Coordinates of C-alpha atoms in Angstrom, one line a residue:
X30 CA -23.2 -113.4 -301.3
X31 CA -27.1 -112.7 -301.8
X32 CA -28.2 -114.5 -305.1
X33 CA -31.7 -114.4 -307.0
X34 CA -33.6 -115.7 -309.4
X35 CA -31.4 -119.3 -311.0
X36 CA -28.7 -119.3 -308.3
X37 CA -31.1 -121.3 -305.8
X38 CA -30.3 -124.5 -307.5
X39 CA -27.3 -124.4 -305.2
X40 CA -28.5 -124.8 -302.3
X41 CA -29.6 -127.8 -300.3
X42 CA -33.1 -128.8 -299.6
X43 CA -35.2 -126.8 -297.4
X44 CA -37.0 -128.3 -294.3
X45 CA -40.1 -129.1 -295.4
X46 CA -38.6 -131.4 -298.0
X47 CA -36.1 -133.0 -295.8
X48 CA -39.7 -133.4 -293.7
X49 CA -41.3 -135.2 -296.4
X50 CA -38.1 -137.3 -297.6
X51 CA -37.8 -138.6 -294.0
X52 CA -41.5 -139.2 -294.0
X53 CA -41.6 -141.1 -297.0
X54 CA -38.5 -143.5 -296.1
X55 CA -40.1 -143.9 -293.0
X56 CA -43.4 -145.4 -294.7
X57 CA -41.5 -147.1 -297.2
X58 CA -39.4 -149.1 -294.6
X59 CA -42.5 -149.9 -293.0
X60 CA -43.2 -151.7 -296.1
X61 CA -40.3 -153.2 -296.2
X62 CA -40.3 -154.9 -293.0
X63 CA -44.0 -156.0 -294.1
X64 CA -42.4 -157.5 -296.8
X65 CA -40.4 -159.7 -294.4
X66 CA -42.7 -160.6 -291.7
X67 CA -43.8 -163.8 -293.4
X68 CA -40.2 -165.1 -292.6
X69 CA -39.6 -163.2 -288.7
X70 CA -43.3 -165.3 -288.0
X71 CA -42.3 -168.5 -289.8
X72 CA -38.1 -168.3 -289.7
X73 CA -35.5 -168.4 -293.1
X74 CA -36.2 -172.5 -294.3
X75 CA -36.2 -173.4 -297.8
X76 CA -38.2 -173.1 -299.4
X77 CA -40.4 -170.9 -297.8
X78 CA -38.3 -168.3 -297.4
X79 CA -37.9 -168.1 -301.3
X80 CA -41.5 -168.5 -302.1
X81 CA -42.6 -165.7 -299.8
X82 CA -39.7 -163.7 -300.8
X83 CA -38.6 -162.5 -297.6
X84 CA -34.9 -164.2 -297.7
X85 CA -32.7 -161.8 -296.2
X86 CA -29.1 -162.7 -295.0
X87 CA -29.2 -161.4 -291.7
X88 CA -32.1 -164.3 -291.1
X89 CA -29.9 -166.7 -293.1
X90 CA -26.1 -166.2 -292.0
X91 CA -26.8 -165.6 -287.9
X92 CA -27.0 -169.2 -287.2
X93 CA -24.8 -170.3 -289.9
X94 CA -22.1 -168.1 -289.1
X95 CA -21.0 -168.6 -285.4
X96 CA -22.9 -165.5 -285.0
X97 CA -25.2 -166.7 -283.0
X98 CA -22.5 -168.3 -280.6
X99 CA -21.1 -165.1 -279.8
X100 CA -18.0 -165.7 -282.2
X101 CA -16.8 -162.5 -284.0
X102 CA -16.0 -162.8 -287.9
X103 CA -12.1 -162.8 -288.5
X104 CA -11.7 -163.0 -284.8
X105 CA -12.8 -166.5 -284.0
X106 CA -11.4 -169.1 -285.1
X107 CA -14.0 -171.1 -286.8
X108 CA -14.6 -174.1 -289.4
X109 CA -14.4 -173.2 -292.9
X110 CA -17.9 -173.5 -293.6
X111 CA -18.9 -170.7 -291.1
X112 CA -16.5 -168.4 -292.5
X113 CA -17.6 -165.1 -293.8
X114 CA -17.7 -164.2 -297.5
X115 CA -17.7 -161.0 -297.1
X116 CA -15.0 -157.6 -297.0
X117 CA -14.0 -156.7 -293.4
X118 CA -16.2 -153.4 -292.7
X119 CA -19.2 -155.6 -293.5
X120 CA -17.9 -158.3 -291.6
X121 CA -17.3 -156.0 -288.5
X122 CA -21.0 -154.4 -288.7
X123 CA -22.6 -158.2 -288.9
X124 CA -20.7 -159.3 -285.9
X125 CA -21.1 -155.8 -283.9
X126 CA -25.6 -156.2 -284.9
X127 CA -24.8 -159.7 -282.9
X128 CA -24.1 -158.1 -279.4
X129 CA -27.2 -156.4 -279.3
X130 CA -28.9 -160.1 -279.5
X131 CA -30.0 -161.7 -275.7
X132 CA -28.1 -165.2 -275.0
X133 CA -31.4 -166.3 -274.3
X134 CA -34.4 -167.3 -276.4
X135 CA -34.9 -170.0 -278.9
X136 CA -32.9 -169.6 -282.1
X137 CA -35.8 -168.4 -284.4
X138 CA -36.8 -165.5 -281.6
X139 CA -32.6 -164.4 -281.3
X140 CA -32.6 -164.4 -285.3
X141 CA -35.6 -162.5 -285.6
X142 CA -33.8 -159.8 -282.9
X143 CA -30.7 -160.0 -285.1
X144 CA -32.9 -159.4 -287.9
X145 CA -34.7 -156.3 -286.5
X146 CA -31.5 -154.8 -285.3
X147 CA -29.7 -154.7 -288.4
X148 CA -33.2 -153.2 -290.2
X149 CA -32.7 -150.8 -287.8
X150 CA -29.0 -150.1 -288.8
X151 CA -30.5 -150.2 -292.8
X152 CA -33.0 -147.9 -291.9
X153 CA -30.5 -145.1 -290.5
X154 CA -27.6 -146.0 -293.3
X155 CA -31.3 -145.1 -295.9
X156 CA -32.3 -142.1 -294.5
X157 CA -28.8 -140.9 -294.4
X158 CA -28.4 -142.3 -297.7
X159 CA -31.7 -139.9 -299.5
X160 CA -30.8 -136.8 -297.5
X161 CA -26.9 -137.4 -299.2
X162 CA -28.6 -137.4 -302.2
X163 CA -30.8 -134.6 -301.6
X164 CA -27.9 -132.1 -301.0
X165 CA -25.9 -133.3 -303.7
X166 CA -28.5 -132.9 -306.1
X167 CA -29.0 -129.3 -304.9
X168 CA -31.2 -127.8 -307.7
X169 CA -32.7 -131.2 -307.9
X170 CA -32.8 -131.8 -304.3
X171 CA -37.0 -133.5 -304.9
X172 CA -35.5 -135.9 -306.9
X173 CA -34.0 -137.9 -303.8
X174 CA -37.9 -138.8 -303.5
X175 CA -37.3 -141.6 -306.1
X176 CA -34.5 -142.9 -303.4
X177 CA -37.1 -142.8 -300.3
X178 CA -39.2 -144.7 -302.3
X179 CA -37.7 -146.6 -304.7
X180 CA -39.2 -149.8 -305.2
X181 CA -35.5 -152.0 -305.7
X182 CA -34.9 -150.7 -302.1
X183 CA -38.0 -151.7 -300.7
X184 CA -37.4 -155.3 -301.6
X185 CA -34.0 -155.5 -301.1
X186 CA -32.5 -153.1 -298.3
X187 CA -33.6 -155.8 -295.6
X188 CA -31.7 -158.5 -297.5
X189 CA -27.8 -157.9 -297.1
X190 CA -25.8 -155.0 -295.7
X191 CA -25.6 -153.2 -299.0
X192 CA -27.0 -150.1 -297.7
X193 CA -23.9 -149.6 -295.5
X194 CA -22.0 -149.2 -298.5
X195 CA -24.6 -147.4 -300.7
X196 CA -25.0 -144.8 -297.8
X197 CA -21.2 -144.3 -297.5
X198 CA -20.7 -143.9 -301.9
X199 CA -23.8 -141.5 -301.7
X200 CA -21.7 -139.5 -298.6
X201 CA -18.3 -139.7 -300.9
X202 CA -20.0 -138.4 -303.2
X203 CA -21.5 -135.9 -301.5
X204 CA -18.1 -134.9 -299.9
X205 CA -16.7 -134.7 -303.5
X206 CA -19.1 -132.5 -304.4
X207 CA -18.5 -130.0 -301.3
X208 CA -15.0 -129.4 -302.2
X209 CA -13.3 -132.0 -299.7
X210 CA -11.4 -134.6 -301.8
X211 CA -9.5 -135.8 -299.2
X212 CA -12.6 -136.7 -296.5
X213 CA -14.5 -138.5 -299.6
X214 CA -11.6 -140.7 -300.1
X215 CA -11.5 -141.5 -296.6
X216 CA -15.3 -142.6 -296.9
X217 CA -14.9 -144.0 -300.6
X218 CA -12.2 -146.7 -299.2
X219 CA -14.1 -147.5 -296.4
X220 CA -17.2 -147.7 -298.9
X221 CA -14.9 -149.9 -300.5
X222 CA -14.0 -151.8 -297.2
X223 CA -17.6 -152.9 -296.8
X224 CA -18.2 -153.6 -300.6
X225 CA -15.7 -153.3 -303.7
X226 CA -18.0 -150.8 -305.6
X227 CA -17.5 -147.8 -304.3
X228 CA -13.7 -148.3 -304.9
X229 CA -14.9 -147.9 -308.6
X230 CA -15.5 -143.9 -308.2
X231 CA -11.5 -143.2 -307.6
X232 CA -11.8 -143.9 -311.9
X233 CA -14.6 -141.7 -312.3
X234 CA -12.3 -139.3 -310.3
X235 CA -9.3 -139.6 -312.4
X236 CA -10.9 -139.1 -315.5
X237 CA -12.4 -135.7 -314.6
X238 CA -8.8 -134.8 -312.4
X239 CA -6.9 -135.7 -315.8
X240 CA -9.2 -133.6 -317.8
X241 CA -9.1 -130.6 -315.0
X242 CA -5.0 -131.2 -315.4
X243 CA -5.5 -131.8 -311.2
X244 CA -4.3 -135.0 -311.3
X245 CA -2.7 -134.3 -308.0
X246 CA -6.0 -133.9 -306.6
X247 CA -6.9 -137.6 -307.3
X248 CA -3.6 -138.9 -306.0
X249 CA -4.1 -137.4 -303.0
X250 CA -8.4 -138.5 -302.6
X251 CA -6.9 -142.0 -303.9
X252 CA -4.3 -142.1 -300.8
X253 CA -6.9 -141.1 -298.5
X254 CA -8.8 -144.0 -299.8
X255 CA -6.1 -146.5 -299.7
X256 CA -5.2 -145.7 -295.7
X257 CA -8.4 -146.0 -294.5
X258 CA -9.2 -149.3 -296.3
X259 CA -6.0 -150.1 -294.8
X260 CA -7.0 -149.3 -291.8
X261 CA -10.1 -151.5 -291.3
X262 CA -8.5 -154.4 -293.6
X263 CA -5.1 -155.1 -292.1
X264 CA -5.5 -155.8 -288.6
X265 CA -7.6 -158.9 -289.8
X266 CA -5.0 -159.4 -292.6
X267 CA -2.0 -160.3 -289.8
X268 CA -4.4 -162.2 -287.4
X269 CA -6.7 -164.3 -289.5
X270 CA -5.8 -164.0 -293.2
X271 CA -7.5 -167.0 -294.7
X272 CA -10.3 -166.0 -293.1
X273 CA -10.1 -162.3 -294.1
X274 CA -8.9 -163.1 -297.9
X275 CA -12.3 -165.4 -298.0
X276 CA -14.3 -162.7 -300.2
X277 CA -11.4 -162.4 -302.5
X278 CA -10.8 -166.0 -303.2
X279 CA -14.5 -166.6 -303.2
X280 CA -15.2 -164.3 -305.7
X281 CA -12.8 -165.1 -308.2
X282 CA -13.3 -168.6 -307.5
X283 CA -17.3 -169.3 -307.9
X284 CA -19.2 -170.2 -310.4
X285 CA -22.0 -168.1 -312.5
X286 CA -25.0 -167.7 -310.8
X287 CA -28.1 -166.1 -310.3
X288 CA -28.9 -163.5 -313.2
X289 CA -25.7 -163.2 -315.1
X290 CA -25.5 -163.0 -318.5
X291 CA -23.0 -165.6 -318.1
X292 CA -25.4 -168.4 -317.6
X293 CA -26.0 -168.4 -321.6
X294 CA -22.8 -169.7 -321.5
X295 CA -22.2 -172.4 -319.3
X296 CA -22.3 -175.2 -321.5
X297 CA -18.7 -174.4 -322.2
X298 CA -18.0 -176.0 -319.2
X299 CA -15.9 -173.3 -318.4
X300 CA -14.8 -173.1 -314.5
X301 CA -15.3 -170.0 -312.2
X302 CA -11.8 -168.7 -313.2
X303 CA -12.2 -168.7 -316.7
X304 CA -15.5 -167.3 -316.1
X305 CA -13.8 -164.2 -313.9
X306 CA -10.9 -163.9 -316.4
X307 CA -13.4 -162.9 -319.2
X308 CA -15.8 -160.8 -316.7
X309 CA -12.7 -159.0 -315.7
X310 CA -11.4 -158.2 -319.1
X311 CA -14.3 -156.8 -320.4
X312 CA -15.1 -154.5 -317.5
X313 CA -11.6 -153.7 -318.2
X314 CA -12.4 -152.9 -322.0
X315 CA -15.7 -151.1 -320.7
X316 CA -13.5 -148.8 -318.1
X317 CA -11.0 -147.6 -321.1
X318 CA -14.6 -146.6 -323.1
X319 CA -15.7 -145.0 -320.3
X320 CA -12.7 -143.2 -319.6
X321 CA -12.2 -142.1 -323.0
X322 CA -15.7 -141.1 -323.4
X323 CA -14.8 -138.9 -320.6
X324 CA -11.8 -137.5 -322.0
X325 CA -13.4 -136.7 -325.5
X326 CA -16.2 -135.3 -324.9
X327 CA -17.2 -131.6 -325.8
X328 CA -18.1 -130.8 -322.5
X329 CA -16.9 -132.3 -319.1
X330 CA -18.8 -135.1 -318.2
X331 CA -20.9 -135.0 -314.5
X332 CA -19.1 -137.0 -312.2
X333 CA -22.8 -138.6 -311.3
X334 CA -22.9 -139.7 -315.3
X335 CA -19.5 -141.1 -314.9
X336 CA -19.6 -143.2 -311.7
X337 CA -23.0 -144.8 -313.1
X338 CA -21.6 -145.9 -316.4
X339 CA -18.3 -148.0 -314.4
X340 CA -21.1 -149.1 -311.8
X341 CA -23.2 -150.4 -314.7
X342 CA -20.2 -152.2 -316.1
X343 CA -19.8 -153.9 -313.4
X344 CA -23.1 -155.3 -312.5
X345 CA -24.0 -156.1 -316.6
X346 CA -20.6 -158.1 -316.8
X347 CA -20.3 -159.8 -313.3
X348 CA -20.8 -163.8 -312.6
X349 CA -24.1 -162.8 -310.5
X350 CA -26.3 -160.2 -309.9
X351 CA -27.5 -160.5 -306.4
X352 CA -31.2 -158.9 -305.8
X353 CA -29.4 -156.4 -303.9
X354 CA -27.4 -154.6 -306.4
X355 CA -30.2 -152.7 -308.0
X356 CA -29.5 -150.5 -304.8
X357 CA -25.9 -149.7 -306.0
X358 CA -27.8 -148.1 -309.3
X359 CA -30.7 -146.3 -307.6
X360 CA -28.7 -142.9 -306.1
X361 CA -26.5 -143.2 -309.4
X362 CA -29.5 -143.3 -311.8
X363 CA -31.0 -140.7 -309.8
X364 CA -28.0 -137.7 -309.8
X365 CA -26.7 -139.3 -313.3
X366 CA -30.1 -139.2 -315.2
X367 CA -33.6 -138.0 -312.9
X368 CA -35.9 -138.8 -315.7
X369 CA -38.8 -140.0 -313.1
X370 CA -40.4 -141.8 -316.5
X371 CA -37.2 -143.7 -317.1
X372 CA -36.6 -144.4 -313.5
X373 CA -39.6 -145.6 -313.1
X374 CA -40.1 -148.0 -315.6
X375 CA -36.6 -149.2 -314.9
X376 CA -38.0 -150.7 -311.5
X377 CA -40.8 -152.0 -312.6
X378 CA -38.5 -154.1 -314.7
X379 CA -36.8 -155.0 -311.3
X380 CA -39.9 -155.9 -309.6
X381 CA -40.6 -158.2 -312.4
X382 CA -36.8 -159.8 -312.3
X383 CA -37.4 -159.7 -308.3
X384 CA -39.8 -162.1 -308.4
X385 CA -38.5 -164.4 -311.1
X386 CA -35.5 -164.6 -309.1
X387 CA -37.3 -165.9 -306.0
X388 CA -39.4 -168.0 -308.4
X389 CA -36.7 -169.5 -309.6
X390 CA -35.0 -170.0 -306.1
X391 CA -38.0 -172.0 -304.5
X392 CA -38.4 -174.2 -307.7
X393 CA -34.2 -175.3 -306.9
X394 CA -34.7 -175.4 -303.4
X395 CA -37.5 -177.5 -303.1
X396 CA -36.2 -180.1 -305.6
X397 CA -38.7 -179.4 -308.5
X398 CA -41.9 -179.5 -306.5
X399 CA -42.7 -175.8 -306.4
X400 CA -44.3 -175.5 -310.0
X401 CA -44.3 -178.7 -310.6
X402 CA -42.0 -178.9 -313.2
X403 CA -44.4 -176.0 -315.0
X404 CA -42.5 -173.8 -317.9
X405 CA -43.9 -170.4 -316.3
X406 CA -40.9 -170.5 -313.6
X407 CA -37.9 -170.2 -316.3
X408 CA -39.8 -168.4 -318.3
X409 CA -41.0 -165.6 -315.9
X410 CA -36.6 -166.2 -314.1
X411 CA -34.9 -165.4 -318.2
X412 CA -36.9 -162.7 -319.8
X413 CA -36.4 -161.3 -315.9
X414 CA -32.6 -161.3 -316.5
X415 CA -33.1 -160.3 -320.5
X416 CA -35.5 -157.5 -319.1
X417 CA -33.5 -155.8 -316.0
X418 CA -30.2 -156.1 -318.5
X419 CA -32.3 -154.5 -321.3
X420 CA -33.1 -151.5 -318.9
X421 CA -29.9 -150.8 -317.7
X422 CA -28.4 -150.7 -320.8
X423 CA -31.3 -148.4 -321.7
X424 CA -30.3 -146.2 -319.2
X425 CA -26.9 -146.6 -319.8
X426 CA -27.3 -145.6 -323.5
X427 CA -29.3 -142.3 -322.1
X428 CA -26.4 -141.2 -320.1
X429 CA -23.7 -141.7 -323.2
X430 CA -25.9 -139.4 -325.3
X431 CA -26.3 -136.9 -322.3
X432 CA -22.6 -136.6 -322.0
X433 CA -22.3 -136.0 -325.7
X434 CA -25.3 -133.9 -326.1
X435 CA -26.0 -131.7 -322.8
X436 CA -28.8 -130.3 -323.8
X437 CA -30.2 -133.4 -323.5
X438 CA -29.3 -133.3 -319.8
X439 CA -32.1 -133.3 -317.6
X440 CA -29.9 -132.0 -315.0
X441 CA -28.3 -128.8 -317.1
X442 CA -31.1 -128.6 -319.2
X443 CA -33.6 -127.6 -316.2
X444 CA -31.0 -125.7 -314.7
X445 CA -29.6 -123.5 -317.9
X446 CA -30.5 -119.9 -317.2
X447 CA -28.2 -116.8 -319.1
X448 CA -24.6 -117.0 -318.5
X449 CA -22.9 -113.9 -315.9
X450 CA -20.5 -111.5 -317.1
X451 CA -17.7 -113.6 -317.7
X452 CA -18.6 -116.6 -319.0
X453 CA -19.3 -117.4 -323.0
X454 CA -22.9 -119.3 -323.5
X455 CA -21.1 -122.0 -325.9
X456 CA -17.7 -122.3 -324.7
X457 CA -14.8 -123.1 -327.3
X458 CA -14.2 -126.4 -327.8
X459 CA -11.6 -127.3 -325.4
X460 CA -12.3 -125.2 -322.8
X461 CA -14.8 -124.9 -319.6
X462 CA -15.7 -121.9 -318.6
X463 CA -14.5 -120.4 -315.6
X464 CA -16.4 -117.1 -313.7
X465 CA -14.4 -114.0 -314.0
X466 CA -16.0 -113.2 -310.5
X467 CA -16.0 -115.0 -307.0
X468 CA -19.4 -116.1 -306.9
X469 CA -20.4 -119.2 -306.8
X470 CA -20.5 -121.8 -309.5
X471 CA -23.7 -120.8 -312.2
X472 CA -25.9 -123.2 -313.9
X473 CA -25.6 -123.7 -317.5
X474 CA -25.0 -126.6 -319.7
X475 CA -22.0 -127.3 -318.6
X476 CA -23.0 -127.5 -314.9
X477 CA -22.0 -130.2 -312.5
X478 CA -23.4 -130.1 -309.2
X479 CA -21.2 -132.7 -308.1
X480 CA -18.3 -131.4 -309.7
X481 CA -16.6 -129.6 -306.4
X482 CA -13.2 -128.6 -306.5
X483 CA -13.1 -129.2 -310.2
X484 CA -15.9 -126.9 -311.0
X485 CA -13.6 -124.0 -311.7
X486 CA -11.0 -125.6 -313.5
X487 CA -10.7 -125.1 -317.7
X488 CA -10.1 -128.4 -319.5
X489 CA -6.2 -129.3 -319.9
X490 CA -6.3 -132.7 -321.7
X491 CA -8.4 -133.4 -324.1
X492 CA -8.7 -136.4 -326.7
X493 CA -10.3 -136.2 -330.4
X494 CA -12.9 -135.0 -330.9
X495 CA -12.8 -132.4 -328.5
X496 CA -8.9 -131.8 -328.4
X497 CA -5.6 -133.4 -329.0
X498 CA -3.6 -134.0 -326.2
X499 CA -2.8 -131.3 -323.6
X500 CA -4.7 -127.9 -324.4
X501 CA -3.2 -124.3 -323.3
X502 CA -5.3 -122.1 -321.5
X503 CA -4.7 -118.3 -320.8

């Protein structure tokens, strides 16, 4: 159907930007890798590798892991110690980079090679992961620049294989926003099969199914999900389960570290478990707001808004907050909220917790003698953690008011031209507008880019103040 004037916003990117979003990821991985050559000259030793800031796991685990002997995670048999704490996609792509290593070479040349090869594999997993973001912005499709460039991926995507994971939640997303439930669930669970936050967008999912009254719609994304996290997880399940259940046990079992709120409160003396019980049960308490917050609102929250809030959760109330999570956020923060200001203040903040992290991590490692025992370390290490909390929560607070005000969303509000035949320019409480005709989906302020096979669907269940209960439409 030929469209003028606001209908654009629905397509993708044109060429020239995906030319220039490319581009820029290009340059920015260049700096990346920059970032890291201190550490591919000089190898990963404490505490160098913490006081030039270039400590990245693939350096760190390759001779620590069996990786380096040719041994396969979850395959080999192996010593406790060399286990992998990690979920089973993750583990797969860190022993599948360790093929493409020579047998021969000193250790620090064959971890350098297993180093640049799984850059490479970041690299492709980022670009895939801004041109994702790109289409599922549509309207907003310039706003995936913030992902090329983002400084929290900069720093971090060379680190761990979080960008495997990212990439495939940007591509679920993306899926769901196509009208393909189904195929994003497939790629959700395996998101979830290589880290366990993706798995956190099948609640995002419900709440906007149970709104829509399409609850069988969720059911069915959420099988999807669950077979093809089967599928990667339980052939390592029957053949090497304490290896494979590592991650789990390990997660629940650790204690608090690295910028957790939770380190204001270990002098309780509380043990990991406690620690996790608590952690839990408040994410728990923060999913219920969420969800309600989705239920009650006048107008259907973005699914973008959603997913960020639970995501948020997570991170604010987890035992640690590995450098590496800010990535998690960044294509969230982006669809959820694109205020560029916001966004970019928000990684300044990062940069600053960045390096109080590493700070911090060459002052433990080198028994005191880095700083000498100097206040500036902790200093510059809390109000990092205070700050990069402080921001999120900024954020956070930004999206609530968006979902209860959209004309404070940046994403309707720029995109809000006059209503077609058919639809009323303040819907009725309780309902969402649906076009009489069989174009496409129309801008306005209830207008969800990423809203896909939902986008047509009135509001069936509603909870005070926008309804009671089950609403009739028609």
């Amino acid at each position: 159907m030929n469209q003028t004037g606001p209908a654009a916003p629905h397509a993708g990117p044109d060429r020239r930007l995906l030319f220039v979003l490319v581009g820029a990821t290009l340059l920015a991985a260049v700096i990346a890798v920059l970032s890291k050559q201190w550490c591919r000259v000089n190898g990963w030793e404490a505490p160098g590798v913490h006081i030039h800031m270039c400590y990245s796991d693939f350096g760190q685990l390759f001779g620590t892991r069996g990786l380096a002997e040719g041994y396969f995670p979850f395959y080999t048999p192996l010593p406790e110690d060399q286990w992998m704490e990690y979920p089973a996609l993750l583990a797969v792509v860190a022993g599948v980079s360790a093929w493409f290593v020579p047998g021969e070479g000193t250790l620090l040349e064959r971890t350098v090679t297993y180093f640049d090869v799984n850059a490479v594999g970041a690299l492709i997993c980022w670009l895939i992961l801004v041109i994702a973001t790109a289409y599922t912005a549509r309207g907003r499709s310039k706003d995936a620049l913030m992902v090329a460039v983002a400084p929290g991926i900069i720093l971090t995507s060379f680190l761990n294989w979080d960008l495997w994971a990212v990439m495939l939640a940007a591509l679920g997303l993306l899926l769901w926003s196509r009208n393909h439930p189904v195929l994003a669930g497939v790629v959700l669970g395996l998101g979830a099969a290589m880290k366990l936050y993706p798995l956190f967008f099948f609640g995002a999912i419900l709440v906007l199914c149970w709104r829509a009254g399409r609850l069988g719609v969720f059911f069915k994304s959420l099988a999807a999900g669950v077979l093809a996290w089967l599928a990667v997880n339980v052939p390592f399940m029957l053949t090497a389960f304490d290896q494979w259940s590592r991650f789990y046990t390990f997660s629940g079992d650790r204690e608090v570290s690295f910028s957790s709120l939770w380190l204001a409160f270990t002098w309780t003396g509380w043990s990991g478990e406690a620690f996790s019980l608590i952690s839990n049960g408040l994410f728990a308490l923060c999913c219920l707001g969420i969800a309600y917050l989705g239920l009650s609102s006048r107008h259907r929250p973005r699914m973008a808004q959603l997913c960020l809030l639970i995501v948020a959760a997570f991170i604010l109330l987890g035992k640690v907050y590995s450098p590496q999570f800010v990535m998690w956020l960044i294509p969230l923060v982006v669809l959820a909220r694109p205020d560029w200001r916001q966004f970019w203040i928000w990684q300044a903040v990062e940069v600053y917790h960045w390096g109080g992290v590493w700070m911090e991590s060459a002052r433990i490692t080198s028994d005191g003698e880095f700083g000498g025992g100097a206040l500036w370390i902790p200093l510059w290490y809390g109000s990092g953690i205070v700050l990069h909390m402080a921001a999120v929560i900024w954020i956070c607070v930004s999206v609530i008011r968006d979902i209860r005000d959209p004309d404070r969303d940046l994403v309707r509000r720029s995109e809000d031209p006059a209503p077609p035949a058919g639809v009323s320019p303040v819907p009725a409480p309780g309902s969402h507008p649906v076009l009489s005709s069989g174009s496409d989906a129309v801008p306005a302020p209830w207008y969800d880019p990423s809203a896909g096979i939902l986008a047509r669907e009135p509001d069936r269940f509603l909870l005070p103040p926008a309804g009671r209960g089950s609403v009739r439409t028609g």
